[in-house]
CSV table of C-alpha atoms in Angstrom, one decimal:
chain,number,residue,atom,x,y,z
K,1,MET,CA,24.2,70.7,-89.6
K,2,LEU,CA,23.5,71.1,-85.8
K,3,ARG,CA,25.2,67.8,-85.1
K,4,SER,CA,28.3,68.8,-87.0
K,5,PHE,CA,28.3,72.2,-85.3
K,6,VAL,CA,28.1,70.7,-81.8
K,7,VAL,CA,31.0,68.4,-82.3
K,8,LEU,CA,33.3,70.8,-84.2
K,9,THR,CA,32.8,73.5,-81.6
K,10,SER,CA,34.0,71.0,-79.0
K,11,VAL,CA,37.3,70.5,-80.7
K,12,CYS,CA,37.3,73.4,-83.2
K,13,ALA,CA,35.5,42.1,-97.7
K,14,ALA,CA,38.5,41.6,-96.0
K,15,TYR,CA,40.4,39.0,-94.0
K,16,ALA,CA,42.2,38.6,-90.7
K,17,ALA,CA,44.6,35.7,-90.7
K,18,VAL,CA,45.0,33.7,-87.5
K,19,LEU,CA,48.3,35.1,-86.2
K,20,PRO,CA,50.2,34.1,-83.0
K,21,ARG,CA,50.1,36.8,-80.4
K,22,ASP,CA,52.9,35.7,-78.1
K,23,ALA,CA,56.3,36.8,-79.3
K,24,PRO,CA,58.5,33.7,-79.5
K,25,ASN,CA,61.5,35.9,-78.5
K,26,GLY,CA,60.0,37.0,-75.1
K,27,VAL,CA,59.1,40.6,-76.1
K,28,HIS,CA,56.3,41.6,-73.8
K,29,LEU,CA,54.5,44.6,-72.2
K,30,ALA,CA,56.3,46.1,-69.2
K,31,VAL,CA,54.1,49.1,-68.7
K,32,ASP,CA,50.4,49.6,-67.9
K,33,PRO,CA,48.0,52.0,-69.5
K,34,LYS,CA,47.5,55.4,-67.8
K,35,CYS,CA,43.8,55.5,-67.6
K,36,GLY,CA,42.2,58.9,-68.0
K,37,VAL,CA,38.8,60.3,-67.1
K,38,ALA,CA,36.0,61.1,-69.6
K,39,GLY,CA,35.8,64.9,-69.9
K,40,GLY,CA,39.2,65.4,-68.3
K,41,ARG,CA,42.7,65.7,-69.7
K,42,PHE,CA,43.6,63.1,-72.3
K,43,GLY,CA,44.7,59.6,-71.2
K,44,ASP,CA,43.9,56.0,-72.0
K,45,VAL,CA,40.2,55.6,-71.8
K,46,ASN,CA,37.4,53.2,-72.7
K,47,ILE,CA,33.9,54.8,-72.6
K,48,GLY,CA,31.4,52.1,-73.4
K,49,LEU,CA,33.4,49.8,-75.8
K,50,LYS,CA,32.6,46.1,-75.3
K,51,PRO,CA,35.1,43.3,-74.9
K,52,LEU,CA,37.2,42.8,-78.0
K,53,THR,CA,35.7,39.4,-78.8
K,54,SER,CA,32.3,41.1,-79.2
K,55,TYR,CA,33.2,42.5,-82.6
K,56,GLU,CA,32.7,40.6,-85.8
K,57,HIS,CA,34.4,43.3,-88.0
K,58,ILE,CA,37.2,45.7,-87.5
K,59,VAL,CA,37.6,48.6,-89.9
K,60,ALA,CA,41.0,50.3,-89.8
K,61,PHE,CA,42.1,53.7,-91.1
K,62,GLY,CA,45.6,55.0,-90.9
K,63,ASP,CA,49.1,55.4,-92.3
K,64,SER,CA,52.2,53.2,-92.5
K,65,TRP,CA,51.7,52.0,-88.9
K,66,THR,CA,48.4,50.4,-89.9
K,67,ASP,CA,48.8,49.6,-93.6
K,68,GLY,CA,48.4,45.8,-94.1
K,69,GLY,CA,49.4,45.9,-97.8
K,70,ALA,CA,45.9,46.4,-99.2
K,71,HIS,CA,43.9,49.6,-99.1
K,72,ASN,CA,40.3,49.1,-99.9
K,73,GLY,CA,39.2,46.5,-97.4
K,74,GLU,CA,40.2,43.6,-99.6
K,75,PRO,CA,42.1,40.5,-98.3
K,76,LEU,CA,45.6,41.3,-97.1
K,77,PRO,CA,48.6,39.7,-98.7
K,78,PRO,CA,50.6,37.3,-96.6
K,79,PRO,CA,53.1,39.1,-94.4
K,80,VAL,CA,56.1,37.6,-96.1
K,81,LEU,CA,59.5,39.3,-96.6
K,82,THR,CA,61.1,38.9,-100.0
K,83,PRO,CA,64.6,40.5,-99.7
K,84,PRO,CA,65.9,43.0,-100.7
K,85,ASN,CA,62.3,44.4,-100.4
K,86,PRO,CA,61.9,45.4,-96.7
K,87,ARG,CA,58.1,45.4,-96.8
K,88,ALA,CA,56.5,42.1,-95.8
K,89,GLY,CA,53.6,41.8,-98.2
K,90,GLY,CA,53.6,45.6,-98.7
K,91,ARG,CA,53.7,46.5,-95.0
K,92,ALA,CA,56.2,48.9,-93.6
K,93,SER,CA,57.2,46.0,-91.2
K,94,ASN,CA,58.8,42.6,-91.1
K,95,GLY,CA,55.5,41.0,-90.3
K,96,PRO,CA,51.8,41.7,-89.5
K,97,VAL,CA,50.9,45.1,-88.3
K,98,TRP,CA,49.1,45.8,-85.0
K,99,VAL,CA,45.6,45.9,-86.2
K,100,GLU,CA,46.0,42.4,-87.8
K,101,LYS,CA,47.0,41.1,-84.5
K,102,LEU,CA,44.1,42.9,-82.8
K,103,ALA,CA,41.6,41.4,-85.3
K,104,SER,CA,43.1,37.9,-84.7
K,105,ALA,CA,42.7,38.3,-81.0
K,106,ALA,CA,39.1,39.4,-81.5
K,107,GLY,CA,38.4,36.6,-84.0
K,108,ALA,CA,37.1,39.4,-86.3
K,109,THR,CA,37.2,40.1,-90.0
K,110,LEU,CA,39.6,43.0,-90.8
K,111,LEU,CA,38.9,45.6,-93.4
K,112,ASP,CA,42.1,47.7,-93.7
K,113,PHE,CA,41.9,51.1,-95.6
K,114,ALA,CA,45.2,52.5,-94.2
K,115,GLU,CA,48.0,53.5,-96.5
K,116,ILE,CA,51.6,54.3,-96.2
K,117,GLY,CA,52.1,58.1,-96.3
K,118,ALA,CA,48.6,59.0,-95.4
K,119,VAL,CA,47.8,62.2,-93.4
K,120,THR,CA,44.5,63.2,-91.8
K,121,ASP,CA,43.3,65.7,-94.4
K,122,LYS,CA,45.6,66.4,-97.4
K,123,ASN,CA,43.9,69.8,-98.0
K,124,ILE,CA,45.5,71.1,-94.8
K,125,TRP,CA,49.1,70.6,-96.2
K,126,PRO,CA,50.9,71.9,-99.3
K,127,SER,CA,50.5,69.2,-102.0
K,128,SER,CA,54.2,69.4,-102.8
K,129,LEU,CA,55.0,68.0,-99.4
K,130,LEU,CA,52.6,65.0,-99.5
K,131,PRO,CA,54.2,61.6,-100.3
K,132,THR,CA,53.0,59.7,-103.3
K,133,THR,CA,50.7,56.9,-102.4
K,134,ALA,CA,49.3,53.9,-104.3
K,135,SER,CA,45.8,55.4,-104.4
K,136,SER,CA,44.2,58.8,-104.2
K,137,ALA,CA,43.0,58.1,-100.7
K,138,ASN,CA,46.2,59.4,-99.1
K,139,ASP,CA,44.3,60.8,-96.1
K,140,PHE,CA,41.8,59.7,-93.5
K,141,VAL,CA,39.1,61.7,-95.2
K,142,GLY,CA,39.5,59.7,-98.4
K,143,GLN,CA,39.8,56.4,-96.7
K,144,ALA,CA,36.6,57.0,-94.7
K,145,HIS,CA,34.7,58.0,-97.8
K,146,ASN,CA,35.9,55.0,-99.7
K,147,TYR,CA,34.6,52.8,-96.9
K,148,ILE,CA,31.3,54.7,-96.6
K,149,ASN,CA,30.7,54.4,-100.4
K,150,GLN,CA,31.1,50.6,-100.2
K,151,ARG,CA,27.9,50.5,-98.1
K,152,ASN,CA,28.9,47.1,-96.6
K,153,GLY,CA,25.9,47.1,-94.3
K,154,PHE,CA,27.7,45.7,-91.2
K,155,ASP,CA,25.9,45.6,-87.9
K,156,PRO,CA,27.0,48.8,-86.1
K,157,GLU,CA,26.8,47.0,-82.8
K,158,THR,CA,29.5,44.4,-83.8
K,159,THR,CA,31.8,46.6,-85.9
K,160,LEU,CA,34.8,48.4,-84.3
K,161,TYR,CA,36.5,51.3,-86.1
K,162,THR,CA,40.1,52.1,-85.4
K,163,ILE,CA,41.8,55.4,-86.4
K,164,PHE,CA,45.6,55.8,-86.0
K,165,LEU,CA,46.9,58.9,-87.7
K,166,GLY,CA,48.8,62.1,-86.7
K,167,VAL,CA,52.4,61.0,-87.0
K,168,GLY,CA,52.7,62.3,-90.5
K,169,ASP,CA,50.7,65.4,-89.7
K,170,PHE,CA,53.1,66.2,-86.8
K,171,ASP,CA,56.1,65.7,-89.0
K,172,LEU,CA,54.6,68.1,-91.6
K,173,SER,CA,53.8,70.6,-88.9
K,174,GLN,CA,57.4,70.5,-87.7
K,175,GLN,CA,58.7,70.7,-91.3
K,176,THR,CA,56.5,73.7,-92.2
K,177,GLY,CA,56.6,75.5,-88.9
K,178,THR,CA,52.8,75.7,-88.9
K,179,ASP,CA,50.9,75.4,-85.6
K,180,ASN,CA,47.7,73.8,-87.0
K,181,LEU,CA,47.5,70.4,-85.3
K,182,TYR,CA,44.3,71.4,-83.5
K,183,THR,CA,42.8,71.8,-87.0
K,184,VAL,CA,44.0,68.3,-87.8
K,185,ALA,CA,42.2,67.1,-84.7
K,186,GLY,CA,39.0,68.8,-85.8
K,187,ALA,CA,39.3,67.0,-89.2
K,188,ILE,CA,39.6,63.6,-87.4
K,189,VAL,CA,36.6,64.2,-85.2
K,190,TYR,CA,34.5,65.6,-88.1
K,191,THR,CA,35.3,62.5,-90.3
K,192,ILE,CA,34.4,60.3,-87.3
K,193,LEU,CA,31.1,62.1,-87.2
K,194,GLU,CA,30.6,61.2,-90.8
K,195,LEU,CA,31.2,57.6,-90.0
K,196,THR,CA,28.6,57.8,-87.2
K,197,SER,CA,26.0,59.1,-89.7
K,198,TYR,CA,24.0,57.6,-92.6
K,199,PRO,CA,24.6,55.1,-94.1
K,200,THR,CA,27.3,53.6,-91.7
K,201,TYR,CA,26.0,54.6,-88.3
K,202,ALA,CA,29.3,53.6,-86.6
K,203,LYS,CA,28.8,53.1,-82.8
K,204,ASN,CA,32.2,51.9,-81.7
K,205,ILE,CA,35.3,54.1,-82.3
K,206,ILE,CA,38.8,53.8,-81.0
K,207,VAL,CA,41.5,56.4,-81.7
K,208,VAL,CA,45.2,55.5,-81.2
K,209,ASP,CA,47.8,58.2,-81.0
K,210,ASN,CA,51.6,58.4,-81.0
K,211,TYR,CA,52.3,61.8,-82.6
K,212,GLY,CA,55.7,62.3,-80.9
K,213,ARG,CA,56.9,58.7,-80.8
K,214,GLY,CA,58.5,59.1,-77.4
K,215,ILE,CA,60.9,61.7,-78.7
K,216,TYR,CA,59.0,64.9,-79.3
K,217,GLU,CA,56.4,66.5,-77.1
K,218,THR,CA,55.0,70.0,-78.0
K,219,PRO,CA,52.1,72.2,-76.8
K,220,SER,CA,50.6,71.9,-80.3
K,221,GLY,CA,50.9,68.1,-80.3
K,222,ASP,CA,49.2,67.9,-76.9
K,223,ALA,CA,46.5,70.3,-78.1
K,224,PHE,CA,46.0,67.8,-81.0
K,225,LYS,CA,45.4,65.0,-78.5
K,226,GLU,CA,43.2,67.2,-76.3
K,227,GLY,CA,41.1,68.1,-79.3
K,228,ILE,CA,40.5,64.5,-80.3
K,229,TYR,CA,39.9,63.5,-76.7
K,230,ALA,CA,37.3,66.2,-76.2
K,231,GLY,CA,35.6,65.4,-79.5
K,232,LEU,CA,35.3,61.7,-78.6
K,233,ASN,CA,33.8,62.6,-75.2
K,234,THR,CA,31.2,64.8,-77.0
K,235,LEU,CA,30.3,62.0,-79.4
K,236,HIS,CA,29.7,59.8,-76.4
K,237,THR,CA,27.8,62.2,-74.2
K,238,ARG,CA,25.6,63.7,-76.9
K,239,TYR,CA,25.1,60.7,-79.3
K,240,GLY,CA,25.9,57.6,-77.2
K,241,THR,CA,28.8,56.6,-79.4
K,242,SER,CA,31.1,54.1,-77.6
K,243,VAL,CA,34.6,55.5,-77.8
K,244,GLY,CA,38.2,54.8,-76.8
K,245,PHE,CA,41.5,56.7,-76.8
K,246,VAL,CA,44.9,55.0,-76.6
K,247,ASP,CA,48.0,57.1,-76.0
K,248,LEU,CA,51.1,55.1,-77.0
K,249,LYS,CA,53.4,57.7,-75.4
K,250,THR,CA,53.5,55.5,-72.3
K,251,LEU,CA,54.8,52.5,-74.3
K,252,TRP,CA,57.3,54.5,-76.3
K,253,ASP,CA,58.6,56.4,-73.2
K,254,GLY,CA,59.0,53.1,-71.4
K,255,VAL,CA,61.1,51.6,-74.2
K,256,LEU,CA,63.1,54.6,-75.3
K,257,GLY,CA,63.6,56.0,-71.8
K,258,SER,CA,65.2,54.5,-68.7
K,259,SER,CA,62.0,53.7,-66.8
K,260,PRO,CA,61.8,50.7,-67.3
K,261,GLY,CA,63.9,50.8,-70.4
K,262,TYR,CA,63.9,48.6,-73.5
K,263,GLU,CA,65.5,45.5,-71.9
K,264,ALA,CA,62.6,45.2,-69.5
K,265,PHE,CA,60.3,44.6,-72.5
K,266,GLY,CA,62.6,41.8,-73.8
K,267,TYR,CA,64.2,43.9,-76.6
K,268,THR,CA,67.8,43.5,-77.5
K,269,SER,CA,67.8,47.0,-79.2
K,270,LYS,CA,65.7,50.1,-79.2
K,271,ALA,CA,67.1,51.1,-82.6
K,272,ALA,CA,66.0,50.2,-86.1
K,273,CYS,CA,67.0,46.8,-87.6
K,274,LEU,CA,67.5,48.3,-91.1
K,275,PRO,CA,69.7,51.3,-91.8
K,276,SER,CA,67.3,52.5,-94.6
K,277,SER,CA,63.6,52.1,-95.6
K,278,THR,CA,64.5,50.9,-99.1
K,279,SER,CA,66.4,47.6,-98.7
K,280,THR,CA,67.0,44.8,-96.3
K,281,SER,CA,70.7,45.3,-96.9
K,282,GLY,CA,72.6,45.7,-93.7
K,283,ALA,CA,69.9,44.2,-91.5
K,284,CYS,CA,70.5,43.5,-87.9
K,285,ALA,CA,71.0,39.9,-86.6
K,286,ASN,CA,67.9,40.0,-84.3
K,287,PRO,CA,64.9,41.6,-86.0
K,288,GLU,CA,62.5,39.7,-83.8
K,289,SER,CA,63.7,41.6,-80.7
K,290,THR,CA,64.4,45.0,-82.2
K,291,PHE,CA,62.1,47.9,-81.4
K,292,TYR,CA,62.0,49.4,-84.9
K,293,TRP,CA,62.2,47.6,-88.2
K,294,LEU,CA,62.6,50.6,-90.6
K,295,PRO,CA,63.9,53.8,-89.1
K,296,GLY,CA,61.1,55.2,-87.0
K,297,ILE,CA,58.7,52.4,-88.0
K,298,PRO,CA,57.8,49.6,-85.6
K,299,SER,CA,59.0,46.0,-86.0
K,300,ALA,CA,56.5,43.1,-86.0
K,301,ALA,CA,57.4,42.5,-82.4
K,302,THR,CA,56.5,46.1,-81.5
K,303,HIS,CA,53.2,45.8,-83.5
K,304,GLY,CA,52.4,42.9,-81.2
K,305,LEU,CA,52.9,45.1,-78.2
K,306,ILE,CA,50.8,47.9,-79.7
K,307,ALA,CA,47.9,45.4,-80.1
K,308,ASP,CA,48.5,44.1,-76.5
K,309,TYR,CA,48.4,47.7,-75.2
K,310,VAL,CA,45.2,48.6,-77.0
K,311,GLU,CA,43.6,45.4,-75.7
K,312,LYS,CA,44.7,46.2,-72.2
K,313,VAL,CA,43.2,49.7,-72.4
K,314,LEU,CA,39.9,48.1,-73.4
K,315,THR,CA,40.0,45.7,-70.5
K,316,THR,CA,41.4,47.9,-67.7
K,317,CYS,CA,40.3,51.5,-68.4
């Protein structure tokens, strides 16, 4: 109880295929992380996380940006498109998602619990607004509990946990007009606290955020990031948990804005390749160099840049 109180008061058998990391079309990073300081305002930060190749397992939680087509840590289906279905092996992408690429770079086994449509804590939002998902674990809380209940017994020192949520929560906040994203941040930190406790004892946690996707920036959204950032710092200072925070705003602003602009990254378009999320009909001619695949959802090329950016934060911040 004391451990939970301290953190909350601070903020209120799977498989990784060997996947190529270099985009054959020349899409590449054209921005650097903006490294922050532990205990300061949010920014890209690595507090104690080891080099990526130190990890034997990567356990992923999230929504459509992380969903690899399977949701309970089982082997992921091949990332193959079968038109007119726009989802490559069940992914909201035309290829592997970022965490698959990260696991490949690490040489680690990936257990992916993310699911399209997931939010942080479904109890925060009206049930009528939540999307239907393939399982009952349509939030981070449920995904984490599913993993904990598996009792896989992985070595905490060589297991990295990735959490990438908040986009759906931000959208619901905008839709309902409710200013409760700081509560969402508290739910993320509390669930991370559960992962660091018995029986999992997680020691390596990285949170990725892109709530506004380079378009929206609000005080409540920034408070959401501040809450997570402060909670991660508390986990490190009080309990020795190695933590990281990755703010993809820098990447999104770089592509969607004019400095340096999408062409500097090797993209031919910063728009979506598909006009809808339900069919490949009307697809663009160059999906391998388009920023989005579905409207508002990254292409496989962009997932590669996300993985590269996360890895760069680990090595430079």
